[in-house]
Coordinates of C-alpha atoms in Angstrom, one line a residue:
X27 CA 60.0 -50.0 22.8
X28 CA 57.0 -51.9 21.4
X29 CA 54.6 -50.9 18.4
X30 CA 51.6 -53.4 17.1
X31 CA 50.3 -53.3 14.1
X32 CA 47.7 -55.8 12.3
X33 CA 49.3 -56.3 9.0
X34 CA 48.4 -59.7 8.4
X35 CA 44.7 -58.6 8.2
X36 CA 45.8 -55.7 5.4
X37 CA 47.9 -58.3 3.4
X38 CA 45.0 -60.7 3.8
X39 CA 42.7 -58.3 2.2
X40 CA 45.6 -57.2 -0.8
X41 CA 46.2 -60.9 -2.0
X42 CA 42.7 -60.8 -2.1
X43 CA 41.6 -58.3 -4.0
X44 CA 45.0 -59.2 -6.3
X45 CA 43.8 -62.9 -6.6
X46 CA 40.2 -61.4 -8.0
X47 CA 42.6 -59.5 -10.6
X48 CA 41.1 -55.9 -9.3
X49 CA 44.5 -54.4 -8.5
X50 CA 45.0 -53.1 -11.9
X51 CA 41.7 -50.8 -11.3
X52 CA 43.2 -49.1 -7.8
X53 CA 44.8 -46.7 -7.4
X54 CA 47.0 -47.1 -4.4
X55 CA 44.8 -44.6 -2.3
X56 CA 41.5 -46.3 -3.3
X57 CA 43.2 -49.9 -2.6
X58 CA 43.6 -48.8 1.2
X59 CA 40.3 -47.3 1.4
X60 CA 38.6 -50.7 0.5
X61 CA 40.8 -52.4 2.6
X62 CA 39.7 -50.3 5.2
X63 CA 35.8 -49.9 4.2
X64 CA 35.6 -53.9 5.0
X65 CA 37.6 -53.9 8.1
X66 CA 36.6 -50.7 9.8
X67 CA 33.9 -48.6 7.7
X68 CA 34.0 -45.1 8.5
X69 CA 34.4 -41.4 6.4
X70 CA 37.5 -40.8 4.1
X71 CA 39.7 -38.8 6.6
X72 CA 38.7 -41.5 9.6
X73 CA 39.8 -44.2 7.7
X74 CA 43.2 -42.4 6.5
X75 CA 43.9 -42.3 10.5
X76 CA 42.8 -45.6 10.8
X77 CA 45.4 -46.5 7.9
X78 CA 48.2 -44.7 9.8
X79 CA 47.3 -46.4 13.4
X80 CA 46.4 -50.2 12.4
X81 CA 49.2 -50.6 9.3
X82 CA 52.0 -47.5 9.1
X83 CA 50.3 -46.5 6.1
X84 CA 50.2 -42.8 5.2
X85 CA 47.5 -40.8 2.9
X86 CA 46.0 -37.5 3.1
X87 CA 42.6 -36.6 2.1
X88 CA 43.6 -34.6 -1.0
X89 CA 45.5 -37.5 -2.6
X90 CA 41.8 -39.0 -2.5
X91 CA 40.3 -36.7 -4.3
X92 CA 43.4 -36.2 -6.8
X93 CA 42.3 -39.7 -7.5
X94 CA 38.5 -39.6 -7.8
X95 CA 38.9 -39.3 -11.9
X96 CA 41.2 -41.9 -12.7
X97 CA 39.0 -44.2 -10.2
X98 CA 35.8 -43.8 -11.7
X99 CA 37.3 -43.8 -15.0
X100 CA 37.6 -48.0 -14.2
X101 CA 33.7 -48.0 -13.3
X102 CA 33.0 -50.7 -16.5
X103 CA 36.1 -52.5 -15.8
X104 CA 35.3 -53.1 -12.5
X105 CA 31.6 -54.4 -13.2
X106 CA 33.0 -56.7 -16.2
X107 CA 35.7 -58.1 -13.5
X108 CA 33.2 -58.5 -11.5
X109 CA 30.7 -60.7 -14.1
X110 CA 34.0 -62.8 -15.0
X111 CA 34.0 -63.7 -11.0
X112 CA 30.6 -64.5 -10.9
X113 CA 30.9 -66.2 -14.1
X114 CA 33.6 -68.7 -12.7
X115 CA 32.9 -69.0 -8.9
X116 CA 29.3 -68.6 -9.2
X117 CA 28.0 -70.2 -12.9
X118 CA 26.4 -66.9 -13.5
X119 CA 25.0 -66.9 -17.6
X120 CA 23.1 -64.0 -17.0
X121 CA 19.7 -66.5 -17.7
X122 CA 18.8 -64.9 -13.7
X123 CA 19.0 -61.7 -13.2
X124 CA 17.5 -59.9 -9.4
X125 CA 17.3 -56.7 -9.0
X126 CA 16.3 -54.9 -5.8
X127 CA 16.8 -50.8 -5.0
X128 CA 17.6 -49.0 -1.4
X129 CA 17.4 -45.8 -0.5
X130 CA 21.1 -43.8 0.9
X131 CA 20.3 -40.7 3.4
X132 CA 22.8 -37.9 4.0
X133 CA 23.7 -35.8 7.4
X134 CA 22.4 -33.1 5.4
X135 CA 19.2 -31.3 4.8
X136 CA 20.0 -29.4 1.6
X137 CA 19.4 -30.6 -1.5
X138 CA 20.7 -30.6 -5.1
X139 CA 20.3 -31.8 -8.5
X140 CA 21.4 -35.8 -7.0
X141 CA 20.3 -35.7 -3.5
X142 CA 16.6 -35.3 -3.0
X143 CA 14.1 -36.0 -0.6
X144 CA 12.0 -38.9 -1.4
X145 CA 10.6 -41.8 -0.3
X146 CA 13.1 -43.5 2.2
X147 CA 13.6 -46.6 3.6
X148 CA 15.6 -45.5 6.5
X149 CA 12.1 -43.4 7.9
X150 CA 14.8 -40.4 6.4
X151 CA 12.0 -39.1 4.2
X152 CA 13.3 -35.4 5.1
X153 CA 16.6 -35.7 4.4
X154 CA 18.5 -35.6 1.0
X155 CA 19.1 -39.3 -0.3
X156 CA 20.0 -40.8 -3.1
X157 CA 18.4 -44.3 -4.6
X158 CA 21.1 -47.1 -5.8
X159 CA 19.5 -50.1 -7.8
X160 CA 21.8 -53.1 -7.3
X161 CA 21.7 -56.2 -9.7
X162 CA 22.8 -59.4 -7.8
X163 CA 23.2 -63.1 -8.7
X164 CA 20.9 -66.2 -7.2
X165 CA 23.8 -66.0 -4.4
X166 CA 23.4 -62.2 -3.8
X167 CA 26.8 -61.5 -5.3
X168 CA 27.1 -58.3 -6.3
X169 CA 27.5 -57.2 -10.7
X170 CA 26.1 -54.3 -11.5
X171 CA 24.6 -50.8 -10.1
X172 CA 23.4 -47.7 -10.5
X173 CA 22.6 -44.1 -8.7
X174 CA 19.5 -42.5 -9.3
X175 CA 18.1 -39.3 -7.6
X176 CA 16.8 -39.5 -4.1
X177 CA 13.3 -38.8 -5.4
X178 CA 12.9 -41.3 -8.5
X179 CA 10.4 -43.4 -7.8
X180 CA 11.6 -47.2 -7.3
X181 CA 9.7 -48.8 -10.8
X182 CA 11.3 -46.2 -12.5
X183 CA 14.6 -47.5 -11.6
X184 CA 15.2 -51.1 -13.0
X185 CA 14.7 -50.7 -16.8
X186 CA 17.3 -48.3 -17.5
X187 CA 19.9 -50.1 -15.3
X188 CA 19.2 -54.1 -17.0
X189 CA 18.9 -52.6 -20.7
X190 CA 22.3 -50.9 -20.2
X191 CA 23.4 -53.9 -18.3
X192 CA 22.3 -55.9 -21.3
X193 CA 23.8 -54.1 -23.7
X194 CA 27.4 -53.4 -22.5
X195 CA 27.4 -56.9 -21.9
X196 CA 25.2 -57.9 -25.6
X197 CA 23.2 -60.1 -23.2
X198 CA 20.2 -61.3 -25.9
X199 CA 18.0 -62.9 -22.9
X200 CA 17.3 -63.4 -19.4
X201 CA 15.3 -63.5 -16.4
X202 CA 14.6 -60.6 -14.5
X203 CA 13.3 -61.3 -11.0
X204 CA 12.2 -58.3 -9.0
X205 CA 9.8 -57.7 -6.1
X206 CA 5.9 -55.9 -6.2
X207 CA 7.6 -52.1 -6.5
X208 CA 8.5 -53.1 -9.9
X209 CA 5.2 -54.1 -11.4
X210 CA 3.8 -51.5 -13.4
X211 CA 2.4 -51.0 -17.5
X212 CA 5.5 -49.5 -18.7
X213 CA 7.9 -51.8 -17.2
X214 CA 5.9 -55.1 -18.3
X215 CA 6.0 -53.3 -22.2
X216 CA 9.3 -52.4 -22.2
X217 CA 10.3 -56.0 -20.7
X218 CA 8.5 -57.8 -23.3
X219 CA 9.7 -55.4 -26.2
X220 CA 13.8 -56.1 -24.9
X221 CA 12.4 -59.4 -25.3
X222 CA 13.0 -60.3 -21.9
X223 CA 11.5 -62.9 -19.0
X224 CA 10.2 -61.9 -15.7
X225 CA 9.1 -62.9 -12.2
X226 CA 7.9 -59.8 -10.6
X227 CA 6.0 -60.1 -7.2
X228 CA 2.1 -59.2 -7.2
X229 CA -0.1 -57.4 -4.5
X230 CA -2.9 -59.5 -4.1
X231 CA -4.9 -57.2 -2.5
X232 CA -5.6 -55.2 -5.6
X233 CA -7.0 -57.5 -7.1
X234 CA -11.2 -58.3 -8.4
X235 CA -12.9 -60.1 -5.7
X236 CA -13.7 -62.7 -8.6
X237 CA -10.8 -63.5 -9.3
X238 CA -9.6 -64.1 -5.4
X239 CA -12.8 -66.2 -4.7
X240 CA -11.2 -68.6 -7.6
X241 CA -8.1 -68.5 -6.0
X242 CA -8.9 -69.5 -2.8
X243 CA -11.1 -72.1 -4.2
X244 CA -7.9 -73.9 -5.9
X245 CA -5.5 -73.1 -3.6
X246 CA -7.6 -74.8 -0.8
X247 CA -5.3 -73.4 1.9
X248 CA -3.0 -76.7 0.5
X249 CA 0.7 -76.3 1.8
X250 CA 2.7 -75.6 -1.2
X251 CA -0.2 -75.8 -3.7
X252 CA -0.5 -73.2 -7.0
X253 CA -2.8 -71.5 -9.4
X254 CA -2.3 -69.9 -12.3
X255 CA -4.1 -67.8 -14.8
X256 CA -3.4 -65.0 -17.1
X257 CA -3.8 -61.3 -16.3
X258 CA -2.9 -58.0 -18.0
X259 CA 0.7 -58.1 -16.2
X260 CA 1.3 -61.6 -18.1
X261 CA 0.3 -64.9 -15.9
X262 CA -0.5 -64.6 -12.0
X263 CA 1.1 -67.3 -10.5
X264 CA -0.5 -68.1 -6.0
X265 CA 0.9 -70.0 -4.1
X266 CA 0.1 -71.2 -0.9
X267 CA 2.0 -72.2 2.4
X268 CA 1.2 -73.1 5.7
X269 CA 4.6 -71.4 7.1
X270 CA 3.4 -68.5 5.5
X271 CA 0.1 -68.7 7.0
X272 CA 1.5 -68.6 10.4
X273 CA 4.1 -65.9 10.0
X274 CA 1.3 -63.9 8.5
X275 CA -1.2 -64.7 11.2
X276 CA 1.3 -63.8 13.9
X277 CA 1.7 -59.8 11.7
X278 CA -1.6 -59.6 11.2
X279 CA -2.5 -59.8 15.1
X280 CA 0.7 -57.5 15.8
X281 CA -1.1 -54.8 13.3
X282 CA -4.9 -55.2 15.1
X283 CA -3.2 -54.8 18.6
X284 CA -1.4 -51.9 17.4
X285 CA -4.6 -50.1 15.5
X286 CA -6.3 -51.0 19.1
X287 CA -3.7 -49.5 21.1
X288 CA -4.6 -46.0 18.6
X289 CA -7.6 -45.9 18.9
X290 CA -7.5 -46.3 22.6
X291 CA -4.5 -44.0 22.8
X292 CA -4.3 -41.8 19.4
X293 CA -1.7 -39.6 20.5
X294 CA 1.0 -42.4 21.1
X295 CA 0.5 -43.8 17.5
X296 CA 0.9 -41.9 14.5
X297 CA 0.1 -44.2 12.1
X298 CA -2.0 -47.7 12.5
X299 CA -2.8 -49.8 9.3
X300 CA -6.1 -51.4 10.6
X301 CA -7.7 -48.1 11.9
X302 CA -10.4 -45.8 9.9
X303 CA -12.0 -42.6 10.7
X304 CA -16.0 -42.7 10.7
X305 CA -17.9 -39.4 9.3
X306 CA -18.0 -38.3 13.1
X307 CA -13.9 -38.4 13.3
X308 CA -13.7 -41.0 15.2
X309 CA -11.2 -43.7 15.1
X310 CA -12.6 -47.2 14.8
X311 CA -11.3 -51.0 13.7
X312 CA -11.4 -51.0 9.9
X313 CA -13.2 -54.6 10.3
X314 CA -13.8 -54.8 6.2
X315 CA -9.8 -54.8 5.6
X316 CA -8.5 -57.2 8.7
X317 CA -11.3 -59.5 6.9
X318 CA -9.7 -58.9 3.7
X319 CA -6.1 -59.5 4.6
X320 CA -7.2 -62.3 6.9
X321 CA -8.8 -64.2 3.7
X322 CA -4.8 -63.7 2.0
X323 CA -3.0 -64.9 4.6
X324 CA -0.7 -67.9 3.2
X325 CA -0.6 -66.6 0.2
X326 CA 2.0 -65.0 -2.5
X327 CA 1.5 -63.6 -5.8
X328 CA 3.9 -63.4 -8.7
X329 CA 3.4 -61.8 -12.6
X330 CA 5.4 -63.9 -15.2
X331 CA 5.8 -64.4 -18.8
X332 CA 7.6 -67.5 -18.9
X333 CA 5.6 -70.4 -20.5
X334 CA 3.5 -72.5 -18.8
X335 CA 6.3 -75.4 -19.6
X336 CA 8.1 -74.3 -16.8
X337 CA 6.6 -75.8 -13.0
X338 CA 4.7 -73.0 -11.1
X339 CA 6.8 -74.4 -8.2
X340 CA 10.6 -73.6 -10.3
X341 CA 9.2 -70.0 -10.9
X342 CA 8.3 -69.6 -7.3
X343 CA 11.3 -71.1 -6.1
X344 CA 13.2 -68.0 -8.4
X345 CA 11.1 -65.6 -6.6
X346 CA 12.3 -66.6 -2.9
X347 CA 15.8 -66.2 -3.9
X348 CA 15.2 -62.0 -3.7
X349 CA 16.2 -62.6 -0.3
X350 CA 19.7 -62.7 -1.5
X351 CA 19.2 -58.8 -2.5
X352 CA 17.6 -58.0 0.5
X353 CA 21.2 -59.8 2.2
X354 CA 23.6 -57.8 0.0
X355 CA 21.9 -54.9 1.1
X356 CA 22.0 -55.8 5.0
X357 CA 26.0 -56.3 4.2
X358 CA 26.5 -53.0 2.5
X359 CA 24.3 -51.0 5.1
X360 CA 25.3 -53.1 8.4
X361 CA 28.9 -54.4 8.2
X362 CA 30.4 -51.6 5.5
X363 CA 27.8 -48.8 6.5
X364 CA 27.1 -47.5 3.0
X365 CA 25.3 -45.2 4.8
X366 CA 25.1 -42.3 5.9
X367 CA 27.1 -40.5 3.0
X368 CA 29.0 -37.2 4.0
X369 CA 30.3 -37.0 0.6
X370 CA 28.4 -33.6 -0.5
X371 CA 29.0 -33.5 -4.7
X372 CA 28.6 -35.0 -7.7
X373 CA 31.9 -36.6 -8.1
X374 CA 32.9 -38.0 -4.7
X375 CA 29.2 -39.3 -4.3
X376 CA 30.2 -41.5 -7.4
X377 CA 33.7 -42.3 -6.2
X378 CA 32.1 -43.4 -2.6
X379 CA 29.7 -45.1 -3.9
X380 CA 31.6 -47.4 -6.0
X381 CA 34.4 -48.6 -3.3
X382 CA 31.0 -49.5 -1.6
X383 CA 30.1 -51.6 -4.5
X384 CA 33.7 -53.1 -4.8
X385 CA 34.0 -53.7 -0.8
X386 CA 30.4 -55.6 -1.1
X387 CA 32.3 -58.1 -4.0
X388 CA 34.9 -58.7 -1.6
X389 CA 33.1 -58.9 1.5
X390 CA 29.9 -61.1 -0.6
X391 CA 32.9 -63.2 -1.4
X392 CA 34.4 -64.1 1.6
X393 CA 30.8 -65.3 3.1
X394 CA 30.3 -66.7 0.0
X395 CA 33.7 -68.8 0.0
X396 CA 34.2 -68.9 3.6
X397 CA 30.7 -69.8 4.7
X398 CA 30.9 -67.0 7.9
X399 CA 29.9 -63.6 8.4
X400 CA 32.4 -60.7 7.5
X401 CA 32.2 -59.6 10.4
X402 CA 33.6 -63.0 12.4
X403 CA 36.1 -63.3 9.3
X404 CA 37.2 -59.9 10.1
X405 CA 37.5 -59.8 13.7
X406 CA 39.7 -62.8 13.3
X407 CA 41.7 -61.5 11.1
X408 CA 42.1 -58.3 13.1
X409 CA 43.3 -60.7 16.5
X410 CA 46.9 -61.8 14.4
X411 CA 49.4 -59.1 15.3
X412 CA 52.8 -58.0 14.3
X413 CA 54.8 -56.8 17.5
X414 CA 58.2 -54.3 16.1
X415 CA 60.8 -54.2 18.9
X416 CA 63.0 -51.5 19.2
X417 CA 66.4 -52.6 20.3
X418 CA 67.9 -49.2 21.8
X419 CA 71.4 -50.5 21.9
X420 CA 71.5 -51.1 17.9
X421 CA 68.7 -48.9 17.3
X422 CA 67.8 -51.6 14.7
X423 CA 64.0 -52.9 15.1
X424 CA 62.7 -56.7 15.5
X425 CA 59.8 -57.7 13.8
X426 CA 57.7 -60.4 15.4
X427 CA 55.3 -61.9 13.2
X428 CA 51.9 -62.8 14.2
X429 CA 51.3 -66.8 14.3
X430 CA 48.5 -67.9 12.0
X431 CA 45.7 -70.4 13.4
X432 CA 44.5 -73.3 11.2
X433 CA 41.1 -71.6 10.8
X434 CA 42.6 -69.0 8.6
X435 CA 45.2 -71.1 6.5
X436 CA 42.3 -73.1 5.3
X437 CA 40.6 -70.4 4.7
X438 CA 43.8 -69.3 2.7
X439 CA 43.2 -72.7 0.7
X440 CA 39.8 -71.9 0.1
X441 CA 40.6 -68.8 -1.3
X442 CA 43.7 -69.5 -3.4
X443 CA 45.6 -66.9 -1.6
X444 CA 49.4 -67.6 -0.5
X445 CA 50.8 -65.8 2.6

């Protein structure tokens, strides 16, 4: 009789998370349930059966929650581990911080003091959610995060989670990079009283006409040419770019066929960007804006109080590392489905929430390290398996090991792991 089972990929994933020193935090339960969140994402009782087919190993739901205290009890630890990593694999000083939030929806529609409806960015808006701030490094590896609500607004997020940040961490200074949500009066004053630097992006279309005729006229629709002069929300740094200019072009002709096809059509569209309704309720081409948001096309804002000592292009350059977020996000929604939650209160929201945040270090890692998706790492890892023979003349069992490729003992190498 034959049984397979793909241990090498669990013991790939252990010497891992051992080698990053965050054994000591895990419980054995929680271990197994980031293991299995980066190979396989799925609820708590699927991955306990996926535990018992893929390795032999045996939990039941109720020794997760047994362990749901002692788990989040390691929260800090686990973010300082965390910072050491980045520290040492990734030169992280803190001097650049970004910060980014999404929006988590629930199979649910009732809500409670944690999950609320809100604004969501899964087109979820009816559904309970809750909204996690995430702060990353310039390569998108994860350090710190937070829960919030599902109906806190965005800008109200990122203060509270870098001052704490900050201060568990006596951090005097940094750089806080954000995107437009961000920008408002109170967040600006309470940045510059923490004595803090920022690069938060700007919505150009709310700004006076003045000032946009001046910008145009120094920007000159030059590839890679900026402006800058001060404003209320610190400096307002433009920038121009020709790629820009085309990928804008190419929306902005997506958005008048759209508003076209409503007006022709109105009941197939519920919502057009370019389209306004005259005094006799009809639906027209709002010509005024496409001319508007044609005249910006190229450009990018961005509101910062660093001195003028610093190139315009540097600070830019900060700015269009956000992406990174925006890629840590992807991973945790995509490859380790963060979302949807079915975990219903307080407690287990929090517990879920951070073997997310641990499975996006490991995972972030391995790209990071390896230079490929998880997801190819993984199904790799997933192809090496252990055969057990049963010999029914002895009744004793035969174990044949898995032979592993050259692809993955380099990436042992790389990773400092021993097998």
């Amino acid at each position: 009789m034959e049984k397979s089972q793909h241990r090498y990929c669990y013991e790939f994933l252990t010497a891992l998370i051992s080698r990053l020193e965050f054994s000591q935090f895990l419980p054995v339960i929680m271990h197994d349930l980031v293991v299995m969140r980066i190979i396989e994402p799925a609820s708590k009782l699927r991955s306990i059966e996926l535990l018992d087919r893929y390795f032999s190993i045996h939990h039941t739901r109720q020794t997760y929650y047994d362990h749901i205290p002692i788990f989040l009890a390691t929260r800090d630890a686990i973010e300082a581990q965390a910072i050491a990593l980045a520290k040492h694999y990734y030169a992280f000083d803190f001097s650049l911080i970004f910060y980014d939030v999404t929006t988590l929806y629930y199979e649910s529609f009732t809500p409670d003091e944690l999950r609320k409806p809100g604004f969501s960015k899964d087109g979820k808006s009816n559904q309970p959610q809750l909204v996690i701030g995430l702060v990353v490094t310039k390569e998108g590896f994860p350090v710190s995060y937070d829960i919030f609500p599902g109906n806190t607004f965005e800008g109200h997020t990122m203060i509270p989670i870098i001052l704490a940040l900050m201060k568990r961490h006596g951090i005097k200074h940094a750089t806080i990079v954000a995107d437009a949500a961000m920008i408002s009066d109170s967040n600006i004053t309470a940045l510059k009283e923490a004595k803090l630097s920022y690069i938060v992006g700007a919505r150009l279309g709310n700004i006076s006409n003045e000032l946009f005729s001046t910008i145009t006229e120094k920007t000159k629709q030059e590839h890679g040419r900026c402006f800058r002069t001060p404003t209320d929300k610190g400096d307002l740094i433009v920038e121009y770019s020709s790629d820009r200019y085309r990928k804008d072009a190419h929306e902005l002709d997506k958005q008048i066929k759209k508003a076209q096809t409503h007006i022709e059509t109105p009941s197939r569209m519920k919502r057009a960007k370019f389209v306004r309704q005259t005094a006799n309720q009809e639906f027209v081409l709002n010509e005024e804006l496409i001319v508007k948001t044609h005249a910006l096309l190229g450009l990018k804002g961005y509101y910062t109080n660093i001195p003028k000592t610093t190139p315009m292009g540097q600070i830019v350059l900060h700015y269009k590392t956000l992406w990174q977020i925006e890629k840590s996000f992807r991973m945790a929604k995509s490859d380790l489905q963060t979302r949807p939650i079915f975990s219903f209160t307080k407690y287990p929201i929090h517990a879920h929430i951070l073997l997310c945040f641990l499975a996006l270090i490991l995972g972030k890692h391995l790209e990071l390290q390896l230079d490929i998706s998880l997801r190819r790492i993984m199904d790799e890892l997933m192809e090496l398996v252990d055969v057990s023979i049963l010999d029914r003349s002895t009744s004793s069992r035969h174990i044949i090991k898995a032979e592993v490729p050259e692809v993955v003992k380099n990436w042992l190498k790389k990773l400092d792991l021993s097998y």
